[in-house]
Amino acid sequence: MCKDETASAEDAKTALSEKAESKAADIATLSEQLETLERDVAAEKKAITRVDWVVATATKLREKALLRWMLLGRMESIAVMHKAMNSLEKYLDEVGMQEFGFLLESASPGPCKALSKPCAPKWSKSDFDPQLQSPQELMCAVDNNGGGKSRWPPEGTARFTTFECEAADQAAYVQLIEVARKSRRKDAYTLTDFVGGQAALAAESQRIQDRQKALKEQMGLADQLASTLKEECEKLIADYKAKKQARIMEVDVLKNKKAALEASLADVDLE
């Protein structure tokens, strides 16, 4: 009976050990899946960051292009005004109409001291900034301040007018923003799925770990039971051996007594 109980306890211990090994293999598999998901999450975050950087860079360049466009328009307006002022001054010099000198006086940056000889200077674009001699150079200067190259085509090779270039740039920018928005939305959804899957795997891994912990506790109890059974069986066997030895000794004593009685009876004359 002790042998049967001990064998049963050992079998239960072996079964629990196999279950624990199986759970350990499941945890290893889940760990690999979690590592894969972590890499996927990192890649998606990197993709989102890259899209954000592209949008930010495009927005910055677009703002710079708009600034260039506004400055170019202002320079063209100033150039037209210069031509008009110079033409008016030339006309007044030729016809000697000093009574119209107040026009130049009101338009001149400095006061006129004599109406007979208008003092309005010969305005030019270089008076405002000696380093910018043309609208094209102005655009190049704005682009260079941003660290890039001018996209304005050289004279004689441009296929688009300034307005058409600006409209094309704006359309391309709008399209870029739309594509980036869709890409970012898709990456965000994918990232959400990955994070959700990561959480589910983490929960499953925790559940298996809890189960493995419970199995280890059961294995501990099984070990304790096996040890107890072994001790009890060894004690029973020892008691049995002791009782058996005592019984053998009693039998020997009885045998000796029997032999003595038989010997004594043999000496008695029954007659």
Coordinates of C-alpha atoms in Angstrom, one line a residue, residues 16-28:
L16 CA 3.0 18.8 -12.4
S17 CA 6.6 19.2 -13.5
E18 CA 5.6 18.6 -17.2
K19 CA 2.8 21.2 -16.9
A20 CA 5.3 23.7 -15.4
E21 CA 7.7 23.1 -18.3
S22 CA 4.8 23.6 -20.8
K23 CA 3.9 26.9 -19.2
A24 CA 7.5 28.0 -19.3
A25 CA 7.6 27.2 -23.0
D26 CA 4.4 29.2 -23.5
I27 CA 5.9 32.2 -21.6
A28 CA 9.0 32.0 -23.8

